[in-house]
Amino acid sequence: MDDRTGTTLHTGLLILTTAGVAWLSGLPMVFPSLGPSAFVLALFQDGDATAPRRVIGGHAIGVVAGLVAYHTFAGGVSMTSATAPGSFAGLQLAASAVVATLLTVGGMLATDTRHPPACATTLIVSLGLLSTLWEGTLMVLAVVLLVAAHRILLATERAGARYGEELRH
């Protein structure tokens, strides 16, 4: 299988893992920033970018920063529809998004947990889309599940490659 097909299938299998849990449980275990994280994991399988500490840590920082910013600046407001131009609600959401992004980037750089998709996670939270502590916890658990599935896929692929190599000799 060529690298493009393998990366595509690996990404799909990772999202299938969290989507399956979301479907079976009814919990928000699939959210937009998981797609880029799954792609990074599939594309750079063993690099620094896929270290569990970076992937999980980056998203955890994004969730915490998003929760802090949202509940400080925009609690009760949500970006589920457009706000009126120049409205106070729009200003609250804008402030929440900016502060959450600043906190996330600063936190990731300070802790060496750089994972760019976490900037999307912090926006999801800070804009009131998944903004409770429970939802934030579920988001981090979904990322842990994604990373675990990635590790299992890598181990399975390597075992299959080793087994296939042994059969050829």
Tab-separated table of C-alpha atoms in Angstrom:
chain	number	residue	atom	x	y	z
A	1	MET	CA	0.000	0.000	0.000
A	2	ASP	CA	1.432	3.394	-0.870
A	3	ASP	CA	1.927	6.106	1.755
A	4	ARG	CA	-1.019	8.201	0.564
A	5	THR	CA	-3.465	5.328	0.883
A	6	GLY	CA	-1.998	4.249	4.212
A	7	THR	CA	-2.173	7.767	5.634
A	8	THR	CA	-5.737	8.161	4.424
A	9	LEU	CA	-6.861	4.855	5.935
A	10	HIS	CA	-4.976	5.486	9.187
A	11	THR	CA	-6.657	8.886	9.553
A	12	GLY	CA	-10.071	7.381	8.853
A	13	LEU	CA	-9.582	4.568	11.353
A	14	LEU	CA	-8.581	7.049	14.048
A	15	ILE	CA	-11.704	9.151	13.523
A	16	LEU	CA	-13.790	5.982	13.319
A	17	THR	CA	-12.649	5.184	16.852
A	18	THR	CA	-13.950	8.394	18.412
A	19	ALA	CA	-16.960	8.576	16.075
A	20	GLY	CA	-17.953	5.062	17.130
A	21	VAL	CA	-17.758	6.015	20.801
A	22	ALA	CA	-19.746	9.188	20.087
A	23	TRP	CA	-22.398	7.234	18.220
A	24	LEU	CA	-22.720	4.492	20.829
A	25	SER	CA	-22.657	6.828	23.825
A	26	GLY	CA	-24.334	9.962	22.489
A	27	LEU	CA	-21.453	11.990	23.957
A	28	PRO	CA	-19.592	14.755	22.076
A	29	MET	CA	-16.488	12.660	21.356
A	30	VAL	CA	-16.098	14.012	17.807
A	31	PHE	CA	-15.317	17.670	17.231
A	32	PRO	CA	-13.599	19.560	14.400
A	33	SER	CA	-10.049	19.678	15.791
A	34	LEU	CA	-9.866	15.876	16.010
A	35	GLY	CA	-9.643	15.676	12.211
A	36	PRO	CA	-6.386	17.631	11.976
A	37	SER	CA	-5.001	15.733	14.977
A	38	ALA	CA	-5.817	12.390	13.351
A	39	PHE	CA	-4.145	13.556	10.134
A	40	VAL	CA	-0.998	14.690	11.989
A	41	LEU	CA	-0.842	11.335	13.800
A	42	ALA	CA	-1.259	9.392	10.558
A	43	LEU	CA	1.158	11.493	8.524
A	44	PHE	CA	4.006	11.888	11.037
A	45	GLN	CA	3.490	8.574	12.810
A	46	ASP	CA	6.527	8.621	15.120
A	47	GLY	CA	7.780	12.198	15.019
A	48	ASP	CA	7.905	14.826	17.736
A	49	ALA	CA	4.602	16.161	16.406
A	50	THR	CA	2.855	12.928	17.416
A	51	ALA	CA	4.303	12.508	20.891
A	52	PRO	CA	1.336	11.773	23.192
A	53	ARG	CA	2.570	14.486	25.544
A	54	ARG	CA	2.251	17.048	22.762
A	55	VAL	CA	-1.047	15.891	21.305
A	56	ILE	CA	-2.861	15.303	24.590
A	57	GLY	CA	-1.112	18.158	26.393
A	58	GLY	CA	-1.820	20.647	23.618
A	59	HIS	CA	-5.526	19.807	23.554
A	60	ALA	CA	-5.729	19.824	27.360
A	61	ILE	CA	-4.194	23.299	27.431
A	62	GLY	CA	-6.616	24.372	24.698
A	63	VAL	CA	-9.597	23.101	26.678
A	64	VAL	CA	-8.501	24.747	29.933
A	65	ALA	CA	-7.657	28.034	28.206
A	66	GLY	CA	-10.975	27.953	26.354
A	67	LEU	CA	-12.936	27.282	29.535
A	68	VAL	CA	-11.166	30.067	31.426
A	69	ALA	CA	-11.660	32.575	28.620
A	70	TYR	CA	-15.261	31.602	27.917
A	71	HIS	CA	-16.391	31.724	31.530
A	72	THR	CA	-14.495	34.972	32.110
A	73	PHE	CA	-15.689	36.862	29.039
A	74	ALA	CA	-18.622	35.170	27.332
A	75	GLY	CA	-20.424	32.803	29.721
A	76	GLY	CA	-23.957	32.185	28.507
A	77	VAL	CA	-23.276	33.415	24.967
A	78	SER	CA	-22.648	30.985	22.120
A	79	MET	CA	-21.503	31.206	18.523
A	80	THR	CA	-24.311	28.948	17.302
A	81	SER	CA	-25.601	31.737	15.093
A	82	ALA	CA	-24.276	35.064	13.892
A	83	THR	CA	-24.298	37.911	16.370
A	84	ALA	CA	-25.521	41.354	15.435
A	85	PRO	CA	-22.786	43.660	14.090
A	86	GLY	CA	-21.190	45.627	16.918
A	87	SER	CA	-23.176	43.745	19.579
A	88	PHE	CA	-21.981	43.187	23.119
A	89	ALA	CA	-22.461	39.415	22.697
A	90	GLY	CA	-20.206	39.500	19.639
A	91	LEU	CA	-17.583	41.452	21.569
A	92	GLN	CA	-17.747	38.921	24.409
A	93	LEU	CA	-17.178	36.015	22.024
A	94	ALA	CA	-14.383	37.842	20.211
A	95	ALA	CA	-12.622	38.608	23.504
A	96	SER	CA	-13.043	35.019	24.629
A	97	ALA	CA	-11.587	33.676	21.362
A	98	VAL	CA	-8.573	36.012	21.429
A	99	VAL	CA	-7.747	35.384	25.085
A	100	ALA	CA	-8.198	31.621	24.713
A	101	THR	CA	-5.883	31.534	21.704
A	102	LEU	CA	-3.244	33.616	23.475
A	103	LEU	CA	-3.421	31.393	26.557
A	104	THR	CA	-3.280	28.226	24.465
A	105	VAL	CA	-0.292	29.274	22.383
A	106	GLY	CA	1.546	30.636	25.411
A	107	GLY	CA	0.765	27.509	27.410
A	108	MET	CA	1.873	25.149	24.653
A	109	LEU	CA	5.125	27.054	24.119
A	110	ALA	CA	5.854	27.207	27.853
A	111	THR	CA	5.294	23.469	28.303
A	112	ASP	CA	6.683	22.245	24.960
A	113	THR	CA	3.339	20.704	24.054
A	114	ARG	CA	3.000	22.339	20.637
A	115	HIS	CA	0.110	20.819	18.707
A	116	PRO	CA	-1.503	23.293	16.255
A	117	PRO	CA	-4.934	21.578	16.155
A	118	ALA	CA	-5.275	22.521	19.843
A	119	CYS	CA	-5.822	26.115	18.693
A	120	ALA	CA	-9.029	24.900	17.058
A	121	THR	CA	-10.007	23.101	20.260
A	122	THR	CA	-9.626	26.290	22.271
A	123	LEU	CA	-11.850	28.165	19.802
A	124	ILE	CA	-14.527	25.465	19.983
A	125	VAL	CA	-14.604	25.864	23.756
A	126	SER	CA	-14.138	29.644	23.957
A	127	LEU	CA	-16.954	30.287	21.466
A	128	GLY	CA	-19.407	28.369	23.646
A	129	LEU	CA	-19.817	25.325	21.410
A	130	LEU	CA	-18.565	22.814	24.011
A	131	SER	CA	-18.077	25.001	27.039
A	132	THR	CA	-18.839	23.030	30.183
A	133	LEU	CA	-16.268	21.294	32.343
A	134	TRP	CA	-17.910	17.952	31.478
A	135	GLU	CA	-17.667	18.641	27.735
A	136	GLY	CA	-14.062	19.781	28.119
A	137	THR	CA	-13.244	16.585	29.975
A	138	LEU	CA	-14.874	14.538	27.216
A	139	MET	CA	-12.829	16.410	24.616
A	140	VAL	CA	-9.584	15.501	26.380
A	141	LEU	CA	-10.770	11.895	26.765
A	142	ALA	CA	-11.515	11.775	23.035
A	143	VAL	CA	-7.954	12.937	22.325
A	144	VAL	CA	-6.573	10.271	24.684
A	145	LEU	CA	-8.675	7.681	22.829
A	146	LEU	CA	-7.393	8.990	19.490
A	147	VAL	CA	-3.759	8.727	20.631
A	148	ALA	CA	-4.352	5.242	22.080
A	149	ALA	CA	-5.951	4.086	18.828
A	150	HIS	CA	-2.978	5.517	16.932
A	151	ARG	CA	-0.514	3.585	19.110
A	152	ILE	CA	-2.521	0.380	18.646
A	153	LEU	CA	-2.640	0.883	14.871
A	154	LEU	CA	1.119	1.458	14.751
A	155	ALA	CA	1.804	-1.646	16.825
A	156	THR	CA	-0.539	-3.711	14.653
A	157	GLU	CA	1.012	-2.412	11.420
A	158	ARG	CA	4.523	-3.151	12.698
A	159	ALA	CA	3.587	-6.615	13.905
A	160	GLY	CA	2.012	-7.329	10.525
A	161	ALA	CA	5.105	-6.079	8.721
A	162	ARG	CA	7.371	-8.207	10.926
A	163	TYR	CA	5.148	-11.245	10.469
A	164	GLY	CA	5.066	-10.720	6.704
A	165	GLU	CA	8.855	-10.329	6.629
A	166	GLU	CA	9.292	-13.588	8.576
A	167	LEU	CA	7.037	-15.418	6.108
A	168	ARG	CA	9.143	-14.214	3.151
A	169	HIS	CA	12.333	-15.671	4.654
